[in-house]
Coordinates of C-alpha atoms in Angstrom, one line a residue:
X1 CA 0.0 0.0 0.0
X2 CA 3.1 1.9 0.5
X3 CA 3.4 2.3 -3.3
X4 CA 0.3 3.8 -4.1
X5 CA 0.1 6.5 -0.7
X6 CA 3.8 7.8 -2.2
X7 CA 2.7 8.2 -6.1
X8 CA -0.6 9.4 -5.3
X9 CA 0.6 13.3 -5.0
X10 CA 2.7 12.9 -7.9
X11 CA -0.1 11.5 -9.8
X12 CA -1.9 14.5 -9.4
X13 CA 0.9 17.3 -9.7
X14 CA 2.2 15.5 -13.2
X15 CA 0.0 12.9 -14.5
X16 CA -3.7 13.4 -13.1
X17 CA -4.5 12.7 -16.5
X18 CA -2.6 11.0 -19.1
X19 CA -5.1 11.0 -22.5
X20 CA -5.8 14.2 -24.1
X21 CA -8.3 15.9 -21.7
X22 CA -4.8 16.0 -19.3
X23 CA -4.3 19.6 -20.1
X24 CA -5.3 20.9 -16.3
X25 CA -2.8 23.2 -15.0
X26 CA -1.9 21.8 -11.7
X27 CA 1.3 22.8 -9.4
X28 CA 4.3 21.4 -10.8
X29 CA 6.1 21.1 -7.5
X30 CA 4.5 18.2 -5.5
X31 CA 5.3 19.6 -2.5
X32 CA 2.6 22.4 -3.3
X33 CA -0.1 20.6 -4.2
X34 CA -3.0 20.0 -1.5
X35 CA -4.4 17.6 -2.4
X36 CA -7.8 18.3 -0.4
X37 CA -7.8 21.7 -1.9
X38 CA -8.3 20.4 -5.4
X39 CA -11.7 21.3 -6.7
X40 CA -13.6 18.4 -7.9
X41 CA -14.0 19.8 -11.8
X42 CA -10.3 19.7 -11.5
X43 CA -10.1 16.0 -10.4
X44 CA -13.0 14.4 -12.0
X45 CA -11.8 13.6 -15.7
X46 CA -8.3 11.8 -14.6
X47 CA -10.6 9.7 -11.7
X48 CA -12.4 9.0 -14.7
X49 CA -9.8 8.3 -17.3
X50 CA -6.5 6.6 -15.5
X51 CA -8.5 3.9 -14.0
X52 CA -10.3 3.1 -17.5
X53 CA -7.6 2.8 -18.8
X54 CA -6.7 -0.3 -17.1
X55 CA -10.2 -1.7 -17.3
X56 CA -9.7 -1.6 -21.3
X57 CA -5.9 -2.9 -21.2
X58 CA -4.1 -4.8 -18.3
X59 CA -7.9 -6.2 -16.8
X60 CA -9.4 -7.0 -20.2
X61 CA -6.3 -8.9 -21.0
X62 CA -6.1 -11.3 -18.0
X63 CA -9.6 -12.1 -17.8
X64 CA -9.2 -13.0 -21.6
X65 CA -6.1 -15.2 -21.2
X66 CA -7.5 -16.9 -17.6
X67 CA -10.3 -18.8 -19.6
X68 CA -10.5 -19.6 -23.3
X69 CA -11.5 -16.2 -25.4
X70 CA -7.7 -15.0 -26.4
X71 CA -5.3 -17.3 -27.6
X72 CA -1.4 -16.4 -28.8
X73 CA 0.0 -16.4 -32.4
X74 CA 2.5 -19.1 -32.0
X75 CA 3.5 -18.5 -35.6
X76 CA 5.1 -15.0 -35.4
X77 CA 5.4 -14.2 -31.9
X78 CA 7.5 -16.8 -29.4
X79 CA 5.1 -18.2 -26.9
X80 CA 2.8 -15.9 -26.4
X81 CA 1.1 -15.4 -23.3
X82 CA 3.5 -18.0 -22.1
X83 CA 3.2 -16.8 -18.3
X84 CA -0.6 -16.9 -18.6
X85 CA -1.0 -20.5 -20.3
X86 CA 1.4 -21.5 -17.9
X87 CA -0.6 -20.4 -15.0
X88 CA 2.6 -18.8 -13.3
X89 CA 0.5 -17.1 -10.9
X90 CA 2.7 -15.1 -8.7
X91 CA 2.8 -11.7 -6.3
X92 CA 3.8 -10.2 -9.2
X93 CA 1.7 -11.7 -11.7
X94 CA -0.8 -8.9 -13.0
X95 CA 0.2 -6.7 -10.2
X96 CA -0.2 -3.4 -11.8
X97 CA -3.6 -4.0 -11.5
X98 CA -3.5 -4.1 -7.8
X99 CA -1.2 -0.9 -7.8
X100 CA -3.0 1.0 -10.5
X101 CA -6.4 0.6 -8.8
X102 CA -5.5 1.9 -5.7
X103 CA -3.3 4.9 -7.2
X104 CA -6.0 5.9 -9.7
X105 CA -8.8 5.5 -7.7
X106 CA -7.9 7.6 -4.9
X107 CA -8.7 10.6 -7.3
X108 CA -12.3 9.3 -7.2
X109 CA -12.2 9.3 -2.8
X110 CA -10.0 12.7 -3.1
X111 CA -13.9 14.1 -4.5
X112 CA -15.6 12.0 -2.3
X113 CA -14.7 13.5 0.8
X114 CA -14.0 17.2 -1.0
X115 CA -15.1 19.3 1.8
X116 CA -15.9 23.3 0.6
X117 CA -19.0 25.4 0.8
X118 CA -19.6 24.7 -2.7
X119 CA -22.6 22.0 -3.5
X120 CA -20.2 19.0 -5.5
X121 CA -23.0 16.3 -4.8
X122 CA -23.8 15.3 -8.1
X123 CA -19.4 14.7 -8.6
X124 CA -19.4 13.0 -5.0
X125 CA -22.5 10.9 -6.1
X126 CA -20.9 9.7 -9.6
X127 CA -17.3 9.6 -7.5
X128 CA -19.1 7.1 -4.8
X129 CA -20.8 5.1 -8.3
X130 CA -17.6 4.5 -10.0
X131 CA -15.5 4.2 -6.6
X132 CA -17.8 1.2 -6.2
X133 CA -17.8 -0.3 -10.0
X134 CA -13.5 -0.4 -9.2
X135 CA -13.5 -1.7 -5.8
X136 CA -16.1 -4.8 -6.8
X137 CA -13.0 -5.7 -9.4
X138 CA -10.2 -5.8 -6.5
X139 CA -12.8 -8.0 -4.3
X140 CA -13.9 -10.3 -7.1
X141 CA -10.2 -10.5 -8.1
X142 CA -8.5 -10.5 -4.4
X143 CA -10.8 -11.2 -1.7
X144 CA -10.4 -9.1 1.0
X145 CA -8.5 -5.8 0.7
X146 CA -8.2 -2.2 2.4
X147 CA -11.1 -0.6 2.1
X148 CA -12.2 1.3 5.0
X149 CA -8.3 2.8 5.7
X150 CA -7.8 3.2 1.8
X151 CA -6.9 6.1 0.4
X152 CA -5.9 8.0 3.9
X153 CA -2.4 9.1 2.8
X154 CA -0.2 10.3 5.4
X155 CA -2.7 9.9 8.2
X156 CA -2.8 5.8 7.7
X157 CA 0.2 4.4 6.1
X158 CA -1.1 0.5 6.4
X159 CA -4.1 0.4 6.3
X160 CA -5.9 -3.1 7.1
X161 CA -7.7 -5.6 5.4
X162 CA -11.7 -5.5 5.1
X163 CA -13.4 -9.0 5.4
X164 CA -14.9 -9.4 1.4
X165 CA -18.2 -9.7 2.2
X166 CA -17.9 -6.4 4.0
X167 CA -16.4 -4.7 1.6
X168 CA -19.3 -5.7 -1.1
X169 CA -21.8 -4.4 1.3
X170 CA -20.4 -1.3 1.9
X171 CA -20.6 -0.7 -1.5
X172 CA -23.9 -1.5 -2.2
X173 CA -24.2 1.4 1.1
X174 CA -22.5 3.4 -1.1
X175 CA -24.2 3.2 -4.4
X176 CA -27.4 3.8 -2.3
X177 CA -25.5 7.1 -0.8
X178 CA -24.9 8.3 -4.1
X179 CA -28.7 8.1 -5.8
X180 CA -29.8 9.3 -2.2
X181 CA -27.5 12.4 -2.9
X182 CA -28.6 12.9 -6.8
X183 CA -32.3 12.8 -5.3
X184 CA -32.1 14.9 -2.7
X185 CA -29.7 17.5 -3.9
X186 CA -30.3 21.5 -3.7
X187 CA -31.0 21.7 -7.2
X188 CA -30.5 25.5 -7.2
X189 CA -27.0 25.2 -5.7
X190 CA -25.7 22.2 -7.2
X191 CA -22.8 22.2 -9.8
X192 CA -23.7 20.4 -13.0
X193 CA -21.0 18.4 -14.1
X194 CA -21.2 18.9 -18.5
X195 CA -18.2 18.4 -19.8
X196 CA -15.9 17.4 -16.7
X197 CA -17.7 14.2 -16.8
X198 CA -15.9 12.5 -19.9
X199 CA -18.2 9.7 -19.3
X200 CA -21.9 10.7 -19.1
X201 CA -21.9 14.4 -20.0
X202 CA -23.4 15.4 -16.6
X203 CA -26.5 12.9 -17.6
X204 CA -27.6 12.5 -13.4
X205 CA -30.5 10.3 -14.9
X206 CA -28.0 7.8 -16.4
X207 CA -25.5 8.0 -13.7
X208 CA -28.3 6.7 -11.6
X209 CA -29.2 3.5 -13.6
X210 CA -25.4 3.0 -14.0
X211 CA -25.4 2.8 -10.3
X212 CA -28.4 0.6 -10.0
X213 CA -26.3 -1.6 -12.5
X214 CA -23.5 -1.7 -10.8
X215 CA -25.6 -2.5 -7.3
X216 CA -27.2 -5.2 -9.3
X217 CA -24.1 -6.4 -10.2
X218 CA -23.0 -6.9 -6.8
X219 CA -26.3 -8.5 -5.9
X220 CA -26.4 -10.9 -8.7
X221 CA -22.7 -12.0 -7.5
X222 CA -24.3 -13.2 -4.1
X223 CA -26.9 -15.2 -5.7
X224 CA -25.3 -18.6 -5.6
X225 CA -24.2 -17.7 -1.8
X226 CA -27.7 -17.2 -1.1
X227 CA -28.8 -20.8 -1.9
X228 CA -26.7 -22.1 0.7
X229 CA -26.7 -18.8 2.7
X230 CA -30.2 -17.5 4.5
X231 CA -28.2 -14.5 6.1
X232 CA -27.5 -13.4 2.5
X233 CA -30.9 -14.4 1.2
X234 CA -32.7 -12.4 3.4
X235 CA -29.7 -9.5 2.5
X236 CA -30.4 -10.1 -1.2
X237 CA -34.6 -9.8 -0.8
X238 CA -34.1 -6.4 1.2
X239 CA -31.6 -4.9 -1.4
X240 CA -33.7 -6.1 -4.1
X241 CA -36.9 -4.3 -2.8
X242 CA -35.0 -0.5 -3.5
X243 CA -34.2 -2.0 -7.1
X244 CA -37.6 -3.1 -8.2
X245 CA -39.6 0.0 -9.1
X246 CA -36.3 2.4 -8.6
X247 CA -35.0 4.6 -11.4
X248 CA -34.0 1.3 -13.5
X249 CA -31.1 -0.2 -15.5
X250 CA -29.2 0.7 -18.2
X251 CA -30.8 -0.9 -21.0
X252 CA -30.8 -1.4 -24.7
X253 CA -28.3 1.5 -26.8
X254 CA -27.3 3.1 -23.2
X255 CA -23.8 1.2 -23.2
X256 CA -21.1 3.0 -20.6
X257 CA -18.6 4.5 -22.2
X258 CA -16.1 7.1 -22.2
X259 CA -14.0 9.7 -24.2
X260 CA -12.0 12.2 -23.4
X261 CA -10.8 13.2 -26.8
X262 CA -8.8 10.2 -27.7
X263 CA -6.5 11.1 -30.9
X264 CA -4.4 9.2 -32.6
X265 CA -1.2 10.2 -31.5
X266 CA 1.1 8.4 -29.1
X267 CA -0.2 8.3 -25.3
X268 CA -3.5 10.0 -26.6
X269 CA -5.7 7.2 -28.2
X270 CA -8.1 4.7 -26.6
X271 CA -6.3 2.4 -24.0
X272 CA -7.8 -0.8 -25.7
X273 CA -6.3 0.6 -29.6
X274 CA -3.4 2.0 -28.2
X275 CA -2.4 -1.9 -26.9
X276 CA -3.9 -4.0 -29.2
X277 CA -3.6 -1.9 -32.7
X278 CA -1.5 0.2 -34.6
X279 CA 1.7 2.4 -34.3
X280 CA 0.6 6.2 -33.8
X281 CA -0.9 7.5 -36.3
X282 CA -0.7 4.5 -38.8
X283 CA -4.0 3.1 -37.5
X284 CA -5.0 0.1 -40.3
X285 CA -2.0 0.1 -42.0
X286 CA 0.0 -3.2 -42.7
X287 CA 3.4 -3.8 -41.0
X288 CA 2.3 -0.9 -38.3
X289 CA 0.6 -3.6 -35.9
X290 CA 1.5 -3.1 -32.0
X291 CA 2.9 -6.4 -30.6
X292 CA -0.6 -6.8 -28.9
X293 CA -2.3 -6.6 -32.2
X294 CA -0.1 -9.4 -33.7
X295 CA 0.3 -11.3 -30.5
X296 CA -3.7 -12.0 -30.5
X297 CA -6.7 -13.5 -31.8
X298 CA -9.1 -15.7 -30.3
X299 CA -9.5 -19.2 -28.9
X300 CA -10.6 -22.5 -30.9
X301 CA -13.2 -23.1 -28.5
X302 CA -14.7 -20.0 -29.1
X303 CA -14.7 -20.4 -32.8
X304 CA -16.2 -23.5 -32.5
X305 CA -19.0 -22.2 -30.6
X306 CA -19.7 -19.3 -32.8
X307 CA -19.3 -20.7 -36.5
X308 CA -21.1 -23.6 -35.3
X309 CA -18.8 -26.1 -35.3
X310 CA -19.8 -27.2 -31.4
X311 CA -23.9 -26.6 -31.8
X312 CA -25.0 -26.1 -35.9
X313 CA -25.8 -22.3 -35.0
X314 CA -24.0 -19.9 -37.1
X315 CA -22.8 -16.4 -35.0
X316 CA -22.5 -13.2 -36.9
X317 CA -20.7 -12.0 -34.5
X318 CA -17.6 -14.0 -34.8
X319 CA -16.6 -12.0 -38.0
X320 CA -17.1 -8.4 -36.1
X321 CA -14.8 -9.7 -33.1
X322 CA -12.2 -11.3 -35.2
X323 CA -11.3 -11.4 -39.0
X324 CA -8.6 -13.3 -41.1
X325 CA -4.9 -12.8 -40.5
X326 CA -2.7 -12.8 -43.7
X327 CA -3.8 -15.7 -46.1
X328 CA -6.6 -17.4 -44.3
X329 CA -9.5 -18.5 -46.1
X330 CA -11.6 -18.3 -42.7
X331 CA -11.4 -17.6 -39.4
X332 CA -9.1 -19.7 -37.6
X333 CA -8.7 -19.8 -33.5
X334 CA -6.0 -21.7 -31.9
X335 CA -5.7 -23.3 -28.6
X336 CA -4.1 -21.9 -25.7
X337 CA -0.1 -22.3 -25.6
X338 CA -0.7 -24.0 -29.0
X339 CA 1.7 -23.9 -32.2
X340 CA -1.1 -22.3 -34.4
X341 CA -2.0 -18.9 -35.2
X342 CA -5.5 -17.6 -34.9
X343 CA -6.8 -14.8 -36.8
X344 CA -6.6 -11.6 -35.2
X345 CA -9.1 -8.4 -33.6
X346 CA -11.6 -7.7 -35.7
X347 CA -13.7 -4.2 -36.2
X348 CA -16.2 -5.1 -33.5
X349 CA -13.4 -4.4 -31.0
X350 CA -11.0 -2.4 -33.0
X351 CA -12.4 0.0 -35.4
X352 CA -10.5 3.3 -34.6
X353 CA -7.6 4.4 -32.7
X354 CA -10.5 7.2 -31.3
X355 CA -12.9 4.8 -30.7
X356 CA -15.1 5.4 -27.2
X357 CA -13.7 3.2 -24.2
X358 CA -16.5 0.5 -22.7
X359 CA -16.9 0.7 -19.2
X360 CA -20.0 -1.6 -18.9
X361 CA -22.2 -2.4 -21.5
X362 CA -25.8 -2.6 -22.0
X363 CA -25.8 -6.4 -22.7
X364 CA -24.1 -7.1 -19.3
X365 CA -26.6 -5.0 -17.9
X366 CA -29.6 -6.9 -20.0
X367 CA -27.9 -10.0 -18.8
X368 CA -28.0 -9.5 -14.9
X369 CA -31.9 -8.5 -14.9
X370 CA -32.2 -11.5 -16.7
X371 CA -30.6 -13.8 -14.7
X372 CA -32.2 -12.0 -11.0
X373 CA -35.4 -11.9 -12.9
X374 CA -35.0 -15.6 -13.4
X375 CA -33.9 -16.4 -9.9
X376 CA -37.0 -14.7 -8.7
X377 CA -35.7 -11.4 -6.9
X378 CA -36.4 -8.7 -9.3
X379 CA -40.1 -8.2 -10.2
X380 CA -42.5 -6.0 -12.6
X381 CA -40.7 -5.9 -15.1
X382 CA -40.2 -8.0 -18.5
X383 CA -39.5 -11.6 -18.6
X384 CA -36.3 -13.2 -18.3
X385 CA -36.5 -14.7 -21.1
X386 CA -37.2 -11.1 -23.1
X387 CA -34.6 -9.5 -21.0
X388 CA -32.1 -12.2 -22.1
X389 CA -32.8 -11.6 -25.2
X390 CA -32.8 -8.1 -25.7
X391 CA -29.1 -8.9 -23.9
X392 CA -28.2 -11.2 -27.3
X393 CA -29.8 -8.4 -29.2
X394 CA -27.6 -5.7 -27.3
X395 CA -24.8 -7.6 -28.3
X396 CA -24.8 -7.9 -32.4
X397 CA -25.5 -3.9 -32.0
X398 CA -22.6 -2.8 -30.1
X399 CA -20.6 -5.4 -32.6
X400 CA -22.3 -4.3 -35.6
X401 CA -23.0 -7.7 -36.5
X402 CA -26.6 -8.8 -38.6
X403 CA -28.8 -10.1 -35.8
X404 CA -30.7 -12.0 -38.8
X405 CA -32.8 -15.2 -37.2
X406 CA -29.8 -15.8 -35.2
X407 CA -32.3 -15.5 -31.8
X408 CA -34.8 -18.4 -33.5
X409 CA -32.2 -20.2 -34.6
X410 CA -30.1 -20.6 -30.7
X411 CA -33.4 -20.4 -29.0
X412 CA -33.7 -24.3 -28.6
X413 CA -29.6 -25.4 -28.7
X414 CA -28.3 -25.6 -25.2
X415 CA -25.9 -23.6 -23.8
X416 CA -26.8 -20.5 -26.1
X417 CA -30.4 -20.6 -26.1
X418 CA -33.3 -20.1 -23.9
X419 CA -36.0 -22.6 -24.2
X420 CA -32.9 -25.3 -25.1
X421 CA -31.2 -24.8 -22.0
X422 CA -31.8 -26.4 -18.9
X423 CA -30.0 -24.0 -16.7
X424 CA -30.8 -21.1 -17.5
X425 CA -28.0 -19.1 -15.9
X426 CA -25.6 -21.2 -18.4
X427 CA -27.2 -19.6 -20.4
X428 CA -27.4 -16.0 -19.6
X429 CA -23.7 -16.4 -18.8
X430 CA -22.2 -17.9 -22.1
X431 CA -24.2 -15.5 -24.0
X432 CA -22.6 -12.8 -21.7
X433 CA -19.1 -14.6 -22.3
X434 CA -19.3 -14.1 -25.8
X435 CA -20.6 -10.7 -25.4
X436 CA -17.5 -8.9 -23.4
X437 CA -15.3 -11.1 -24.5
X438 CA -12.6 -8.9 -25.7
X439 CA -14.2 -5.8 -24.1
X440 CA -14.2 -7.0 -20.6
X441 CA -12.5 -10.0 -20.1
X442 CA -12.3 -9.9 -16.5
X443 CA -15.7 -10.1 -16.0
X444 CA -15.7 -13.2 -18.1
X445 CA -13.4 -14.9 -15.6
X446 CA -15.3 -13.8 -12.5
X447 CA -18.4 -14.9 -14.5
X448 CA -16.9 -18.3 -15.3
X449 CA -15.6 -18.6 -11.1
X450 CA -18.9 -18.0 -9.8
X451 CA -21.3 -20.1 -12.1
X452 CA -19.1 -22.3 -13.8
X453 CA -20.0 -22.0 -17.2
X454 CA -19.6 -21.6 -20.1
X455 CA -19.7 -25.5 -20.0
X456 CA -16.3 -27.2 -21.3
X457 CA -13.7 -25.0 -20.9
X458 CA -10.5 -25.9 -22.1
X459 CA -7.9 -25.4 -20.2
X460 CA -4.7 -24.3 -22.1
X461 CA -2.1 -26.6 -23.7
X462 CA 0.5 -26.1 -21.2
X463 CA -1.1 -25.4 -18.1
X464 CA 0.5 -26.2 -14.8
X465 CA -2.7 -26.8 -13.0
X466 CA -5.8 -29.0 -12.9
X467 CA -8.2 -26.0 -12.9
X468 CA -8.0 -22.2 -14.0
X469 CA -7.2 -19.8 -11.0
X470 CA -9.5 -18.7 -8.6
X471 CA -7.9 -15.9 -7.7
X472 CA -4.9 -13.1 -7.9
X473 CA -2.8 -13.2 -5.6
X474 CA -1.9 -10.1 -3.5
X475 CA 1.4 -8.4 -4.9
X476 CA 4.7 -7.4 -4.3
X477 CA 3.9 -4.2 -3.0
X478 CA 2.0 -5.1 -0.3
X479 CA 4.3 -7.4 1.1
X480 CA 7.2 -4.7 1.4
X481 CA 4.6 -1.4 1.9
X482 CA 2.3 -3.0 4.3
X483 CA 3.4 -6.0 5.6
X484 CA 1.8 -7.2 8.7
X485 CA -1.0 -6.5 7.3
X486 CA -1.2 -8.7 4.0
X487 CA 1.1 -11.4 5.8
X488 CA -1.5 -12.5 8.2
X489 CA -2.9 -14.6 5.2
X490 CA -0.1 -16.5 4.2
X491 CA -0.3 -16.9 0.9
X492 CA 1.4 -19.1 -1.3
X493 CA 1.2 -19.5 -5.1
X494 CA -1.4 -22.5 -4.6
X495 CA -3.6 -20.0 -3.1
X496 CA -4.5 -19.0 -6.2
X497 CA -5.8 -22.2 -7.2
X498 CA -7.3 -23.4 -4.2
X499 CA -8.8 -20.4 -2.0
X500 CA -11.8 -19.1 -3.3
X501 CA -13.9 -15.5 -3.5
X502 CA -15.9 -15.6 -0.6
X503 CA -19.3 -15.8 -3.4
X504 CA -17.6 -18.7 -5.4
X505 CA -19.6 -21.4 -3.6
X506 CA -19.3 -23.9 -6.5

């Protein structure tokens, strides 16, 4: 924790913001900035931006590698993604995750607890919203973590570890906090956020159903706890009963995003194009492919599923997610740690080095009503089965791929469709795999943890493990910056494979 309570002022004296909105003049001497002093306008787009930028890179790309969506081009790249196939899950595997979180989130508690005679509650509320949308990701991915002490600087140099469970809770808390605080605002007094907010344009109504989103997200992850758990059943029905009839979800063409003012010019384009596209500038152009752009393309599990090898249903979507690398006749996947190469990132994920940045999507969103519709907790509404739908539907437009018949067609095939499936959280989840595959990847593998599906996973050629992981372990940092704390749980490299989230009851 040490590492992130040093950088934190430097962060904001030099680097608050690193894409192109980063032109706020801020002290250069770090030793003059005060940090509490920063007025929120100031703050908001970096707490927006730097942690996004993660969420598009460094997170998408381990969830995509822990199960099978991303494979490696064995035939122009040596081993690629060796350390991931391999499972060589370590403190320092992925541990700028960890670190990057906790830096570039404390931007988002600096507005949080902005204290001034000025009314900031709409920035506090959407600061608490997206605070919580993080902090879910370093739970799902950790267990427990600093929470409470986070972010206290100088006055709490190790801070302790929250229990998980906690932790979730006091997020839902503060989600509820943060629509409470859009509601009830002075609307005569309050500062409208416009263009400081380089997600949502100021748009309080939407910043509220991303909230409930987010809360539902958090409620959905308990579900399978709840069977087994009447403490959290009874938790789940209360939290449930402020979500059915509240301000509502995001739904269909209300994806997430973001945009600062991406360019195409070197540190200034989207996070996802910048790592996984072209050179600067030379966006499309043959021989200017970044190493993550050649390194990439996707499984042959996934192929299989979407040109219908595996289950006679032909997806549209495959050719918007990936497209044919030099002289392939079709699209090709490959398996993980395999000597093949797969065809690479197609337009559905990579169109423009100024493309918007996905922070949640409206088919994840049209995915978890269906699924706590389904389990019987939310109410009044459509039916799961429409919901999960309009989820596949949600899908093929953010892709730009020709929804056709494809909806008849998978209705009755298991695994993909509704009536077909027995279990009809497999699948909601598949469809949801296929859906942020590439755009959220990490979601994918929480996904996969929690619920087990989608069915059949392969695990990759050279794995060194019976299972995928369970888990990250806790990193380097922590063990020299706060270590009584994160020693306490003696953790070893098989922790990863053999402790569990606290939800991941399976």
């Amino acid at each position: 924790m040490k590492t992130y309570i040093k950088l934190f002022g430097l962060l904001l004296a030099f680097g608050m913001l690193t894409q192109s909105c980063e032109n706020v003049s801020v002290n250069e001497n770090p030793n003059g900035v005060i940090v509490d002093e920063l007025l929120p306008e100031v703050v908001m787009p970096g707490a927006q931006v730097r942690p996004s930028a993660l969420l598009m890179s460094r997170m998408n790309q381990l969830g995509n590698t822990m199960i099978a969506t991303w494979s490696g081009n064995a035939q122009q790249i040596q081993a690629p993604y060796f350390v991931e196939f391999s499972q060589q899950v370590t403190a320092d595997f992925y541990d700028d995750i960890w670190d990057g979180l906790y830096i570039r989130t404390g931007n988002l508690s600096n507005i949080i607890d902005y204290e001034g005679e000025t009314n900031y509650d709409y920035y506090q509320a959407a600061a608490k919203i997206l605070k919580s949308f993080y902090f879910q990701y370093l739970v799902d991915t950790y267990g427990d973590i600093p929470y409470s002490e986070a972010h206290k600087r100088g006055a709490n140099l190790f801070p302790k570890y929250d229990a998980q469970a906690e932790v979730y809770r006091a997020l839902v808390d503060q989600i509820d906090s943060a629509i409470n605080q859009i509601d009830n605002t002075d609307m005569s007094t309050v500062v409208n956020m416009g263009g400081n907010d380089v997600m949502l344009n100021g748009n309080m109504d939407l910043w509220k159903r991303f909230g409930n989103t987010v809360k539902l997200r958090l409620l959905v992850r308990l579900m399978n706890l709840a069977d087994q758990d009447g403490a959290t059943q009874s938790y789940l029905q209360e939290e449930f009963a402020s979500l059915n009839g509240g301000s509502g979800f995001i739904g269909l063409g209300e994806d997430i995003t973001i945009n600062p003012g991406y360019t195409d010019e070197n540190g200034k384009s989207n996070p996802f194009a910048a790592t996984y596209g072209f050179n600067p500038g030379e966006f499309g152009q043959t021989g200017s492919e970044l190493f993550g752009n050649t390194a990439t393309g996707p499984t042959t599990f996934l192929v299989e599923l979407l040109n219908g090898t595996s289950n006679g249903v032909s997806d549209a979507r495959l050719s918007r997610l990936y497209e044919v690398r030099g002289g392939q006749a079709t699209i090709q996947g490959n398996t993980q740690g395999g000597e093949g190469q797969p065809s690479k990132i197609g337009q559905g994920l990579l169109s423009s080095a100024v493309q918007d940045g996905i922070i949640m999507t409206a088919a994840e969103s049209l995915f978890l009503q269906a699924e706590a519709t389904h389990r019987g907790y939310l109410s009044g509404g459509a039916s799961a089965k429409s919901l999960f739908q309009d989820g596949i539907t949600a899908s093929f437009n953010r892709l730009g791929a020709n929804l056709g018949t494809y909806l008849t067609d998978s209705d009755n095939v298991n695994g993909i469709g509704w009536d077909g499936t027995a279990d009809k959280v497999e699948a909601i989840v598949t469809q949801k795999w296929i859906a942020l595959g590439g755009t959220n990847g990490l979601e994918t593998w929480i996904e996969f943890n929690r619920t087990g599906y989608p069915s059949n996973m392969p695990l990759p050629d050279i794995a060194s493990q019976a299972t995928q992981p369970k888990r990250m372990l806790y990193p380097t940092s922590e063990y020299v910056g706060n270590t009584a704390n994160v020693s306490e749980y003696g953790q070893t490299n098989a922790s990863a494979f053999n402790t569990s989230i606290f939800w991941d009851v399976n």
